[in-house]
mmCIF file of C-alpha atoms and ligand atoms in Angstrom:
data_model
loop_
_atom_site.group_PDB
_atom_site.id
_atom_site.type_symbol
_atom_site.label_atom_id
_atom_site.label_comp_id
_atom_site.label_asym_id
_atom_site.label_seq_id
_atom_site.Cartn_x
_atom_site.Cartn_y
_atom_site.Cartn_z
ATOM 1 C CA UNK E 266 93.948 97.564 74.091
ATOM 2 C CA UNK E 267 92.267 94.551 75.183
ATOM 3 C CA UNK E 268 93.802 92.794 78.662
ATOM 4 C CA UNK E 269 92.434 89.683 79.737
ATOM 5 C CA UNK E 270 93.568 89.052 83.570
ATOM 6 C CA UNK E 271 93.434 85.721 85.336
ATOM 7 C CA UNK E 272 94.386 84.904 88.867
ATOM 8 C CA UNK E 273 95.764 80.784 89.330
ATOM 9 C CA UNK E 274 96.607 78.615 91.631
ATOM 10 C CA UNK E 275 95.874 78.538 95.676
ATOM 11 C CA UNK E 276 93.733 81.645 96.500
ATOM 12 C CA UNK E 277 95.421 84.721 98.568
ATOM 13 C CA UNK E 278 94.858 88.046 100.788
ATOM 14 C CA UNK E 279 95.668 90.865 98.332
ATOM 15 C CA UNK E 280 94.418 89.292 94.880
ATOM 16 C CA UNK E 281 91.383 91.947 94.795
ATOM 17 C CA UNK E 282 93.869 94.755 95.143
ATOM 18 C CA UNK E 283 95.802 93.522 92.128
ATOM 19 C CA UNK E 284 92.812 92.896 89.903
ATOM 20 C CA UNK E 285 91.706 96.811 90.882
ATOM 21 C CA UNK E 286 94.879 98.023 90.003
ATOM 22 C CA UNK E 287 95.174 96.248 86.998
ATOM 23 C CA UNK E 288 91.258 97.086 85.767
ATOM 24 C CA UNK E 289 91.218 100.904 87.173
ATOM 25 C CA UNK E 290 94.549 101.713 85.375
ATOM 26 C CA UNK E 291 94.158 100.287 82.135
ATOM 27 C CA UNK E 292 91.004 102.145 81.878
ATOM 28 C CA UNK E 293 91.641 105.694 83.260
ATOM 29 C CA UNK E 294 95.308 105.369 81.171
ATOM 30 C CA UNK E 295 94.285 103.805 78.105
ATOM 31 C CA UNK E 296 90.796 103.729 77.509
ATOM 32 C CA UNK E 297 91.467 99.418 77.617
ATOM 33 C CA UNK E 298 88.993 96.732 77.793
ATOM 34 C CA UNK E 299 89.303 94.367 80.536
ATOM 35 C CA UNK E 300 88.056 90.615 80.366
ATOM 36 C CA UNK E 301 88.339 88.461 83.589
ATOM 37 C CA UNK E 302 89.234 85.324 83.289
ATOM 38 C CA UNK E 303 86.969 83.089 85.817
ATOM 39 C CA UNK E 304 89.166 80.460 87.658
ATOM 40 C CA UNK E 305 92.277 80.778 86.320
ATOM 41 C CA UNK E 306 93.828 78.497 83.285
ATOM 42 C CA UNK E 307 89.938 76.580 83.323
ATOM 43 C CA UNK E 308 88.436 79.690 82.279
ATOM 44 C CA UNK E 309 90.795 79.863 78.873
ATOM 45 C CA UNK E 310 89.731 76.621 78.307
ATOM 46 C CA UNK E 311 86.286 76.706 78.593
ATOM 47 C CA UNK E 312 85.976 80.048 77.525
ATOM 48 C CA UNK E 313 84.729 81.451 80.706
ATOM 49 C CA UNK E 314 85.133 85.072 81.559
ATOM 50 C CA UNK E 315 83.266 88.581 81.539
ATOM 51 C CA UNK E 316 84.223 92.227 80.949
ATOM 52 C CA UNK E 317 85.244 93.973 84.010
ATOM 53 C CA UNK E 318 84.446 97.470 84.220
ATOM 54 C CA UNK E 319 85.305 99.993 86.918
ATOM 55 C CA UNK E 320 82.169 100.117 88.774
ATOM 56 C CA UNK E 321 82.844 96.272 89.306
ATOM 57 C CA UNK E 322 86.177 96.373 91.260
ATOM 58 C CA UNK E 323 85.519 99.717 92.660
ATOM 59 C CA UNK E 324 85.218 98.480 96.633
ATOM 60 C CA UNK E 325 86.930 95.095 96.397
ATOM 61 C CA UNK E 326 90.051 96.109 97.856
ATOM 62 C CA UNK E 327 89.773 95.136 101.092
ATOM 63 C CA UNK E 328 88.385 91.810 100.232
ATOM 64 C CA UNK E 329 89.955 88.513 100.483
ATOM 65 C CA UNK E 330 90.136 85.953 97.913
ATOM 66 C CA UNK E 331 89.609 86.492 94.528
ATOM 67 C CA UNK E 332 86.414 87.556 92.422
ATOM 68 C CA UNK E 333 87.519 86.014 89.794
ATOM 69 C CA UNK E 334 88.052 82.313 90.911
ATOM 70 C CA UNK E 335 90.952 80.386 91.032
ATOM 71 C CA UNK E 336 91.831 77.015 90.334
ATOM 72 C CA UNK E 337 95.265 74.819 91.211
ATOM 73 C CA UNK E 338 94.223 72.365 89.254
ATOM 74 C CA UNK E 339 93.831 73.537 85.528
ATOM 75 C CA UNK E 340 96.729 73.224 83.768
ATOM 76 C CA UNK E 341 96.150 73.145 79.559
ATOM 77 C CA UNK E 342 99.423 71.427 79.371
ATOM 78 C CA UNK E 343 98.406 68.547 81.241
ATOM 79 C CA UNK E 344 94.436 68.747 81.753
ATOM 80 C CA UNK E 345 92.489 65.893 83.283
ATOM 81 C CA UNK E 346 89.759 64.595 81.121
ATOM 82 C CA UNK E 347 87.641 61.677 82.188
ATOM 83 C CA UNK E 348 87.675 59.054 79.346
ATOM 84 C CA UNK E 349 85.389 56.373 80.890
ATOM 85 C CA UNK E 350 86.624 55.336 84.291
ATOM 86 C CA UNK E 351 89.810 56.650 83.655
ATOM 87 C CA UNK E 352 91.867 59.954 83.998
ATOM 88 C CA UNK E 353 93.807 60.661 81.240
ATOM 89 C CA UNK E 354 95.825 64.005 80.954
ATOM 90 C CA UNK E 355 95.476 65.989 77.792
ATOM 91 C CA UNK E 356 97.398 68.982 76.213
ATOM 92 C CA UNK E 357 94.594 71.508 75.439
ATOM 93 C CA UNK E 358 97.177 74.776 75.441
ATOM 94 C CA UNK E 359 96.155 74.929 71.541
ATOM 95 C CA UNK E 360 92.525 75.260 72.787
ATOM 96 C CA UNK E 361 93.518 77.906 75.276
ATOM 97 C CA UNK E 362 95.390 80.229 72.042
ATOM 98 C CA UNK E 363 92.639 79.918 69.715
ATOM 99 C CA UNK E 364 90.048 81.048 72.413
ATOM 100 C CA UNK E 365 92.307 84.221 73.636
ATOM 101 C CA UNK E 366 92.563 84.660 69.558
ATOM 102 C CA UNK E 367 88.709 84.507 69.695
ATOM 103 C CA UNK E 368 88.540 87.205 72.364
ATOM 104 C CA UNK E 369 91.269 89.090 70.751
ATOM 105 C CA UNK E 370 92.998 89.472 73.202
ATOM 106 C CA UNK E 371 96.131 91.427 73.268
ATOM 107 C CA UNK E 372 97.710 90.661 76.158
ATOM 108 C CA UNK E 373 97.067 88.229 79.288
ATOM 109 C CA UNK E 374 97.870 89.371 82.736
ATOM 110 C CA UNK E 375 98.726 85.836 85.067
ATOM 111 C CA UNK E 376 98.912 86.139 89.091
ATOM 112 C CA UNK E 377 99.703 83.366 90.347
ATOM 113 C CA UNK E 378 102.781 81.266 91.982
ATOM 114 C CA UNK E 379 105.185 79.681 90.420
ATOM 115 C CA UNK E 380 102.851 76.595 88.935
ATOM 116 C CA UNK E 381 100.588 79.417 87.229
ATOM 117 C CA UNK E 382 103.735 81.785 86.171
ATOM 118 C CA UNK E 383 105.699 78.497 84.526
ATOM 119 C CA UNK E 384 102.116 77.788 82.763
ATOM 120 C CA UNK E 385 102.563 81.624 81.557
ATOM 121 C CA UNK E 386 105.851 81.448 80.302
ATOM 122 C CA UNK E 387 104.775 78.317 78.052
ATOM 123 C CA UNK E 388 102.566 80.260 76.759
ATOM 124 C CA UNK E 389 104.897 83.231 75.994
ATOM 125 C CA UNK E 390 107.027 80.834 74.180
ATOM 126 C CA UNK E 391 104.155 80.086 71.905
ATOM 127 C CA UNK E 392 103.811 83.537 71.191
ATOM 128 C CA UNK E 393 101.467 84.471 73.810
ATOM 129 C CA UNK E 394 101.878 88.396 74.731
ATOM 130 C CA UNK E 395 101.875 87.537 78.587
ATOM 131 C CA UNK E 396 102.693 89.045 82.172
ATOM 132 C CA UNK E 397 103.290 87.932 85.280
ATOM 133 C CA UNK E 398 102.249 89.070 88.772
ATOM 134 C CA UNK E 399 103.899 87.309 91.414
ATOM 135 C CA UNK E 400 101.298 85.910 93.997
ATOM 136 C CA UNK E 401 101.518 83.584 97.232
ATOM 137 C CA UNK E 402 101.457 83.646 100.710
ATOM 138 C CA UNK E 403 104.613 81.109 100.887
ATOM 139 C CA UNK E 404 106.943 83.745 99.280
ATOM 140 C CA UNK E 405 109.085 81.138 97.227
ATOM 141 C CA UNK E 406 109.213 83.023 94.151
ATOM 142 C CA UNK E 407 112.140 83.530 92.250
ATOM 143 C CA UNK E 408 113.135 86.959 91.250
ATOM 144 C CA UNK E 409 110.820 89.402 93.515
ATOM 145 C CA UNK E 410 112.180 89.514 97.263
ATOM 146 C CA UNK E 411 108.428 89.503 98.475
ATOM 147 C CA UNK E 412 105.164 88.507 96.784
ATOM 148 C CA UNK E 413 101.728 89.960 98.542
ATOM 149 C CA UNK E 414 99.969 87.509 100.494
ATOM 150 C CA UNK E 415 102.709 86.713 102.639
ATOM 151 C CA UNK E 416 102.007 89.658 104.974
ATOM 152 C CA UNK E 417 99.084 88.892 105.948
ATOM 153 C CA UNK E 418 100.117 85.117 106.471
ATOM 154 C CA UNK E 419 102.822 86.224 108.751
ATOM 155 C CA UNK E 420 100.296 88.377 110.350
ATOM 156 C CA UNK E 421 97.896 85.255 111.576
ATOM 157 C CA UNK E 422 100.370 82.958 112.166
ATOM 158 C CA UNK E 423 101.694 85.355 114.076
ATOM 159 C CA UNK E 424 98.249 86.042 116.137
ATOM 160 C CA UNK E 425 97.879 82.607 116.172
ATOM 161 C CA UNK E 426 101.222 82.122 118.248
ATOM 162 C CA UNK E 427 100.373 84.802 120.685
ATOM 163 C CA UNK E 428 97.638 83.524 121.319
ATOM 164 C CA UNK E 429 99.118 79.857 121.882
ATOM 165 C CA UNK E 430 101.582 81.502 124.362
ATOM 166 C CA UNK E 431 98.906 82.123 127.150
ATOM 167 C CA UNK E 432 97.245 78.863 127.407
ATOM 168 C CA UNK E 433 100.919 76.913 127.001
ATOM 169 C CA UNK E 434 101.845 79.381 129.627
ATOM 170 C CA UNK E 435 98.878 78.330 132.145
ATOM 171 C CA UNK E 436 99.185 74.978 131.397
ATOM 172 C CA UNK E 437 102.969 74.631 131.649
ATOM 173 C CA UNK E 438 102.529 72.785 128.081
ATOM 174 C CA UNK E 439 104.470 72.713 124.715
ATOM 175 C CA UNK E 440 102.875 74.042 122.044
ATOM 176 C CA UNK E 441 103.444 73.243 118.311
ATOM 177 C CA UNK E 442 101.792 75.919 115.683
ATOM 178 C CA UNK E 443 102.343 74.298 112.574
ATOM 179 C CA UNK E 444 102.274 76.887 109.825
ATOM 180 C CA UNK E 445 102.358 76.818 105.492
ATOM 181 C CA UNK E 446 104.603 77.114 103.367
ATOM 182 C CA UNK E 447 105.373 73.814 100.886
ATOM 183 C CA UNK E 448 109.056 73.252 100.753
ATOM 184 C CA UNK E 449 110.408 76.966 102.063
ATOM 185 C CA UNK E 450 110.506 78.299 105.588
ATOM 186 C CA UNK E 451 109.656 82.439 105.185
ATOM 187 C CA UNK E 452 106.583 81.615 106.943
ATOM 188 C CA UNK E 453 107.827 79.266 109.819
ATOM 189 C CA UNK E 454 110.963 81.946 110.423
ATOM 190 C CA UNK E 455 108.934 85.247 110.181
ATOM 191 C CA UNK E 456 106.181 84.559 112.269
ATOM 192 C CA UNK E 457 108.190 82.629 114.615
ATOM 193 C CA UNK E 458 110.700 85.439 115.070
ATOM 194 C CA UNK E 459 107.486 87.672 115.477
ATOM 195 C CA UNK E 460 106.142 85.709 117.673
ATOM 196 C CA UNK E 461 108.787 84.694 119.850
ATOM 197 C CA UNK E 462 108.857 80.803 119.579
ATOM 198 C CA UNK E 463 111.828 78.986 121.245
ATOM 199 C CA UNK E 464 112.146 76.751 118.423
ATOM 200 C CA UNK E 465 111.461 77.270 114.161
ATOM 201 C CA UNK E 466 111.778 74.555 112.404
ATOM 202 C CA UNK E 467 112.024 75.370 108.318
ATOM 203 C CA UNK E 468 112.206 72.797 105.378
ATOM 204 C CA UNK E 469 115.891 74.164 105.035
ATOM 205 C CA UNK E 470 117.471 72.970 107.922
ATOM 206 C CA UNK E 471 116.254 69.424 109.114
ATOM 207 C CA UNK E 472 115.465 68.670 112.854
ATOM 208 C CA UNK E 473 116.977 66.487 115.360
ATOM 209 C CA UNK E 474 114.526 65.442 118.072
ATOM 210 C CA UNK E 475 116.728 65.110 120.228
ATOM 211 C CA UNK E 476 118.098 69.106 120.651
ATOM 212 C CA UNK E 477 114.473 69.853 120.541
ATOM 213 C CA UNK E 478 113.546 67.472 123.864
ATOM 214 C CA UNK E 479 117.173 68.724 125.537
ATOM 215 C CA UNK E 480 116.038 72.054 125.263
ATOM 216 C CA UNK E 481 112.362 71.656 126.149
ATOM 217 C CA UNK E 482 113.357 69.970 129.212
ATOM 218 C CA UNK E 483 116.255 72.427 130.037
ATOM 219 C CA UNK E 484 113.595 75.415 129.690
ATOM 220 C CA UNK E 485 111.450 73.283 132.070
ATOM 221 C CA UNK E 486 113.716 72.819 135.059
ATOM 222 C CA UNK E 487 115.234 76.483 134.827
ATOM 223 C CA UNK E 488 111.485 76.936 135.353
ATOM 224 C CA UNK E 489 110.249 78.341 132.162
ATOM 225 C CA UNK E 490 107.491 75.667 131.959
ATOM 226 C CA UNK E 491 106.098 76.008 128.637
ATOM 227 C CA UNK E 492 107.668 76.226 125.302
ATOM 228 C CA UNK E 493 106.495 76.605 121.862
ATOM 229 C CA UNK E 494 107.500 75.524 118.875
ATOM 230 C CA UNK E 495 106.993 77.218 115.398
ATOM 231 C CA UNK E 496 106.979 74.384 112.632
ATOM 232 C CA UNK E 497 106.673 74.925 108.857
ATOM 233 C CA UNK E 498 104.633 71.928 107.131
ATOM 234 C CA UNK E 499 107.608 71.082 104.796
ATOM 235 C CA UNK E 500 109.852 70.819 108.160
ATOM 236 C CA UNK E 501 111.297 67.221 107.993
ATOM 237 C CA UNK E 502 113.767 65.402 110.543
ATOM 238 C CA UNK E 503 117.535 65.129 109.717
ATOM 239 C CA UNK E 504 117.491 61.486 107.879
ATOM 240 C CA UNK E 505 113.472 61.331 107.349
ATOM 241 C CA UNK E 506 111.031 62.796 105.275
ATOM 242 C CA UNK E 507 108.170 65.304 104.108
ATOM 243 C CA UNK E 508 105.241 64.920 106.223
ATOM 244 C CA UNK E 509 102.312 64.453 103.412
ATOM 245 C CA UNK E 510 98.859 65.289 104.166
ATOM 246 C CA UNK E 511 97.191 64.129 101.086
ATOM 247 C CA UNK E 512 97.891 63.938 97.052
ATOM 248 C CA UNK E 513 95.527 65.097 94.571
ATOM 249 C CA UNK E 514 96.212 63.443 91.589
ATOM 250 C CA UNK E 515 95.019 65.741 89.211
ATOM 251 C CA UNK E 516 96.859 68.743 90.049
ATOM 252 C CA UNK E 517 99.610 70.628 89.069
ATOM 253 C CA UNK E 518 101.169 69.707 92.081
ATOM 254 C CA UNK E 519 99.820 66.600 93.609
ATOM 255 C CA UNK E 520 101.980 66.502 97.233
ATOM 256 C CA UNK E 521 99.768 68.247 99.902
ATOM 257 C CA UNK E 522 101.498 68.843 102.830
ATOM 258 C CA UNK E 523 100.562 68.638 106.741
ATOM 259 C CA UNK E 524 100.692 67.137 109.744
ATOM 260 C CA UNK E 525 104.581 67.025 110.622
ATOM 261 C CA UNK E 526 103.421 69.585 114.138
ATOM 262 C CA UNK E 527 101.688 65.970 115.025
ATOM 263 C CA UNK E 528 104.506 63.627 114.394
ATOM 264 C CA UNK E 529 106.919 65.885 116.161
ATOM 265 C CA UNK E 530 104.398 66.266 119.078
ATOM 266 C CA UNK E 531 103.744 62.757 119.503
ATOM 267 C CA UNK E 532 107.480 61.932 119.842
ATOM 268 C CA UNK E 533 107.950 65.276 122.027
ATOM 269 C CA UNK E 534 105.661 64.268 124.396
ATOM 270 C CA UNK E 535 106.799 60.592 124.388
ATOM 271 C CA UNK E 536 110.827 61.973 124.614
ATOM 272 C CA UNK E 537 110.023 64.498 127.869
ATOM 273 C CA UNK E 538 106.750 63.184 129.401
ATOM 274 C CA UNK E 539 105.423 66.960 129.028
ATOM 275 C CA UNK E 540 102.516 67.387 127.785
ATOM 276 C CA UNK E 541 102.282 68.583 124.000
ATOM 277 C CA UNK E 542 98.955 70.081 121.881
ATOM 278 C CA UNK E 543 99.545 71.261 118.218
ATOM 279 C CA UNK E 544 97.540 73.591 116.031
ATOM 280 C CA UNK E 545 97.793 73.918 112.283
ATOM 281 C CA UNK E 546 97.342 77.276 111.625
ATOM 282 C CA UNK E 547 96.301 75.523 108.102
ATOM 283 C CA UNK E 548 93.350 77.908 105.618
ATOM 284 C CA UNK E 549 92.991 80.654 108.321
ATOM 285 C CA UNK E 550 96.695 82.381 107.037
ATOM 286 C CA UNK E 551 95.673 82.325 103.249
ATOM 287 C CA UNK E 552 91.600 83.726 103.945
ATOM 288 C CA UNK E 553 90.205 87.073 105.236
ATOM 289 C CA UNK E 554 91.016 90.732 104.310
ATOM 290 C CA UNK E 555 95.215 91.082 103.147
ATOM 291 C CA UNK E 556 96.975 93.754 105.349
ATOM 292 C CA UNK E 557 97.585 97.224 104.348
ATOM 293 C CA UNK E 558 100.827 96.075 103.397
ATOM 294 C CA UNK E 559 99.607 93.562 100.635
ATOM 295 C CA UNK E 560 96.625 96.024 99.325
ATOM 296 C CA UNK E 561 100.176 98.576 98.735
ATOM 297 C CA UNK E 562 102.046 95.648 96.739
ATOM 298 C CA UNK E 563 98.734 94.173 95.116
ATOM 299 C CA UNK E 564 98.084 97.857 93.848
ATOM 300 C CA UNK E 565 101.573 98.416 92.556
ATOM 301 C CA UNK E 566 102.428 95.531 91.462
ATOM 302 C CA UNK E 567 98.833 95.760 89.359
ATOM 303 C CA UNK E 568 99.576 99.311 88.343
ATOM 304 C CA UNK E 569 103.100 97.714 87.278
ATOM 305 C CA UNK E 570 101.977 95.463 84.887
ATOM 306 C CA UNK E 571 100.092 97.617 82.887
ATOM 307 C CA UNK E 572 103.341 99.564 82.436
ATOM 308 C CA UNK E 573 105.176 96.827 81.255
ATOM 309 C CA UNK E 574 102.164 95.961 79.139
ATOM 310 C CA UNK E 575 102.507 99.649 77.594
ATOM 311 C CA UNK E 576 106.168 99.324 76.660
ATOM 312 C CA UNK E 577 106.118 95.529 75.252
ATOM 313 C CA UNK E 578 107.969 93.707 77.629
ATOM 314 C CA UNK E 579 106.059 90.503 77.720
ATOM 315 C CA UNK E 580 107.505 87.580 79.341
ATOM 316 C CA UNK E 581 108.248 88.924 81.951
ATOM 317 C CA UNK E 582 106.938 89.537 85.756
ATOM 318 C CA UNK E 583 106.753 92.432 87.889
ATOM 319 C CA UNK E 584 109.010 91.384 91.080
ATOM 320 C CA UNK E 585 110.433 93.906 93.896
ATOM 321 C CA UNK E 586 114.097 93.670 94.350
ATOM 322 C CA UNK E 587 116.025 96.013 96.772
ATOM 323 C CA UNK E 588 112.700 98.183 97.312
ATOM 324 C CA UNK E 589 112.562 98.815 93.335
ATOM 325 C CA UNK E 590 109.964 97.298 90.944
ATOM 326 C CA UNK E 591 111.744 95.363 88.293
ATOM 327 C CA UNK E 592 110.958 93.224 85.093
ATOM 328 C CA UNK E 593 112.009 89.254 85.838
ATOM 329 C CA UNK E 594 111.749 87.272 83.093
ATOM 330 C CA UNK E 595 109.534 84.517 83.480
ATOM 331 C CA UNK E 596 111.926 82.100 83.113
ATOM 332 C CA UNK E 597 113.455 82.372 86.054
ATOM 333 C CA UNK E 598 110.281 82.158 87.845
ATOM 334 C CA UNK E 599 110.047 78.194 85.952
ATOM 335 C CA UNK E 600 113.388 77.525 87.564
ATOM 336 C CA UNK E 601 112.055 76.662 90.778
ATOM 337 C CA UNK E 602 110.965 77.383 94.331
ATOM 338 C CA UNK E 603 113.216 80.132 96.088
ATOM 339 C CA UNK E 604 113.909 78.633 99.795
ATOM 340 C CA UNK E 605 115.577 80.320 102.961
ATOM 341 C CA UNK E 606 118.888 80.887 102.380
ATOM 342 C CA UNK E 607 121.055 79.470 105.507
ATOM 343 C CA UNK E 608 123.221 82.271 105.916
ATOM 344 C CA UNK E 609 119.805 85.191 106.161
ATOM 345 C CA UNK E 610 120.224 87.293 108.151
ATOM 346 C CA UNK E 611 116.972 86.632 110.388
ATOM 347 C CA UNK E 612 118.127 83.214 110.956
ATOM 348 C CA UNK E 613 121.318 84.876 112.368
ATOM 349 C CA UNK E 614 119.732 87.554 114.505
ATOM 350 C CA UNK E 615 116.865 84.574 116.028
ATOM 351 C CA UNK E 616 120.202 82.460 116.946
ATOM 352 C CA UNK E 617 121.238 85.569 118.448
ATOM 353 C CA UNK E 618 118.368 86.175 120.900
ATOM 354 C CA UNK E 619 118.594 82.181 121.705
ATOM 355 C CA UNK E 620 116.284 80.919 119.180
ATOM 356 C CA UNK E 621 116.350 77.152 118.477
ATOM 357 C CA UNK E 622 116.426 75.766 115.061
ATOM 358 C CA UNK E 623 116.213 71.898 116.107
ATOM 359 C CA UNK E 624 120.023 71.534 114.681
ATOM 360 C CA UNK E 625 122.799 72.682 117.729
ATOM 361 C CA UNK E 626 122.751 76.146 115.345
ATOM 362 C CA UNK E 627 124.200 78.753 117.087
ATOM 363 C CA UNK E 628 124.857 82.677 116.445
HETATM 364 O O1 F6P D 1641 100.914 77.701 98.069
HETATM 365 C C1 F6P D 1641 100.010 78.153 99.010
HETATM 366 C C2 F6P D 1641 99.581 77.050 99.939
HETATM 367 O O2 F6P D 1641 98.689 77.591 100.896
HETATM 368 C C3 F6P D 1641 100.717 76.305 100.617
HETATM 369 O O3 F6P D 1641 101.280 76.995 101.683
HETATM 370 C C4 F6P D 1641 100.027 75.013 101.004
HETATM 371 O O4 F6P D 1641 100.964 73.964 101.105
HETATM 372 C C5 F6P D 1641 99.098 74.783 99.834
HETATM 373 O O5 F6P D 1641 98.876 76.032 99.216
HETATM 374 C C6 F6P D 1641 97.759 74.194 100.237
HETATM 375 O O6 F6P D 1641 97.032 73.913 99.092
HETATM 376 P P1 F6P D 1641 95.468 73.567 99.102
HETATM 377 O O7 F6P D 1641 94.727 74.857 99.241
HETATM 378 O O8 F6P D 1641 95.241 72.908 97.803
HETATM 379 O O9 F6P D 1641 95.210 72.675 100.283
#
């Protein structure tokens, strides 16, 4: 067997534990040869990669990132090429077979979110022997209840709101902790719930200033003189719009997102006259070593795929469902982002214990 493994789209804690898995496994099970593919889909098309052996991911478990390389750009269906001063975007996926024929390869391993797994299931449909491995921190893929990464977002957005808590405490201030996430909320809700904010505010379920500054100021004169505020970057007011940071044209996906924990705060503080500071928790929840909890998932979900490898089910992903590991075709993951359902049940229980969602939502 020959496995070439890639790892696409925004880096993410837990990536090194997959790649292990995956490397470790094929070899002590099936004498395989493993070829890395350096920065994701660029590396297939410009034949960039190198054996990995298991001396070379023996100790990279702990580590963040990816040894590998990643890119969020590369896409062979629609690759920008410079032709003079222009961008034009090319389809190079023929490029991309030919050079995994070259390698002869047998099957390609793809981590990534749901940009890099559609990408993969193209490439199935072209004949491609390919699995997927669902990675991101945001946890908006279809068809696994959890992808690693997430964790050990949760984790630091978490510290990050703790530790927001004692100076809006001293200084009788709102705080906003804007955290990731694109369009879905798992981040905003699970580290606010951990965290104790007074008021989450997910893509899912638009904002009304208005509740937010009644409540702020209710908190105030009962004498709780701080307040925080957990606020996913895809968070939008009822009637308005996406706070974007920044688009990169030649992406996959252009919209970058950021900056809505300023808009609110500027209006907060202009609504109640109390002061207001926001931090965007931003790079620090996607870098540093994943938690024990992602390592376990990046190691299963790694030993996983080589399974599925072993009994032909290409096409298909390794996602968690009801505690079990379970094939998902790929094709669901192309359908889409998988947002915060309204009805969850955390959204109930935070209502329960008084949280705010910025919408009059009660338990
Ligand atoms: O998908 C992961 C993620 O970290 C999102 O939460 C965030 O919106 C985006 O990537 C940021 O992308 P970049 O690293 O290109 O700024």
């Amino acid at each position: 067997m020959k496995i070439a493994i890639l790892t696409g789209g925004g880096d993410c804690p837990g990536l090194n534990a997959v790649i292990r898995a995956v490397t470790k496994k094929a070899i002590l099970d099936h004498n395989a040869q493993i070829i890395g593919i350096e920065d994701g889909f660029e590396g297939l098309i410009h034949n960039r990669h190198r054996k990995l052996d298991y001396e070379q991911v023996s100790g990279i478990l702990t580590l963040g990132g990816t040894i590998l390389g990643t890119s969020n750009i590369a896409n062979p269906y629609k690759y920008p090429v410079k032709q003079g001063k222009k961008i034009v975007f090319k389809d190079l996926s023929t490029q991309v077979i030919q050079n995994l024929k070259k390698l002869g390869i047998d099957s390609l391993i793809c981590v990534g979110g749901d940009g890099t797994l559609s990408i993969a299931y193209k490439f199935y449909q072209k004949g491609i022997p390919v699995v997927g491995i669902p990675k991101t921190i945001d946890n908006d893929i279809r068809g696994t209840d959890v992808s690693f990464g997430f964790d050990t977002a949760v984790h630091i957005a978490t510290e990050g709101i703790d530790r927001v808590h004692t100076t809006a405490q001293s200084h009788h201030r709102v705080m906003i902790v804007e955290v990731m996430g694109r369009h879905a909320g798992w981040i905003a809700l699970h580290a606010g719930v951990a965290g104790g904010g007074d008021i989450i505010l997910i893509p899912e379920i638009p904002y009304d200033i208005n509740i937010i500054a009644k409540l702020v100021k209710s908190r105030h004169k009962k004498g709780k003189r701080f307040s925080i505020i957990v606020i996913a970057e895809g968070a939008k007011p009822s009637g308005g719009d996406i706070t974007v940071k920044k688009t990169v044209k030649d992406s996959v996906e252009p919209i970058r997102l950021g900056g809505v924990g300023f808009v609110l705060g500027n209006q907060l503080e202009q609504i109640t006259g109390i002061e207001t500071r926001t931090v965007v928790m931003g790079h620090l929840q996607r870098g540093g070593t994943p938690t024990s909890f992602d390592r376990i998932l990046g190691t299963e979900l790694g030993s996983k795929a080589i399974d599925l490898i072993k009994s032909k089910k290409f096409g298909h992903m390794v996602g968690l469902q009801m505690n079990s590991f379970v094939p998902v075709p790929l094709e669901t993951v192309a359908q889409g982002a998988r947002l915060v359902p309204l009805d969850h049940s955390l959204i109930k229980s935070a209502c329960s214990v008084g949280t705010c969602f910025g919408n009059g939502l009660k338990s």
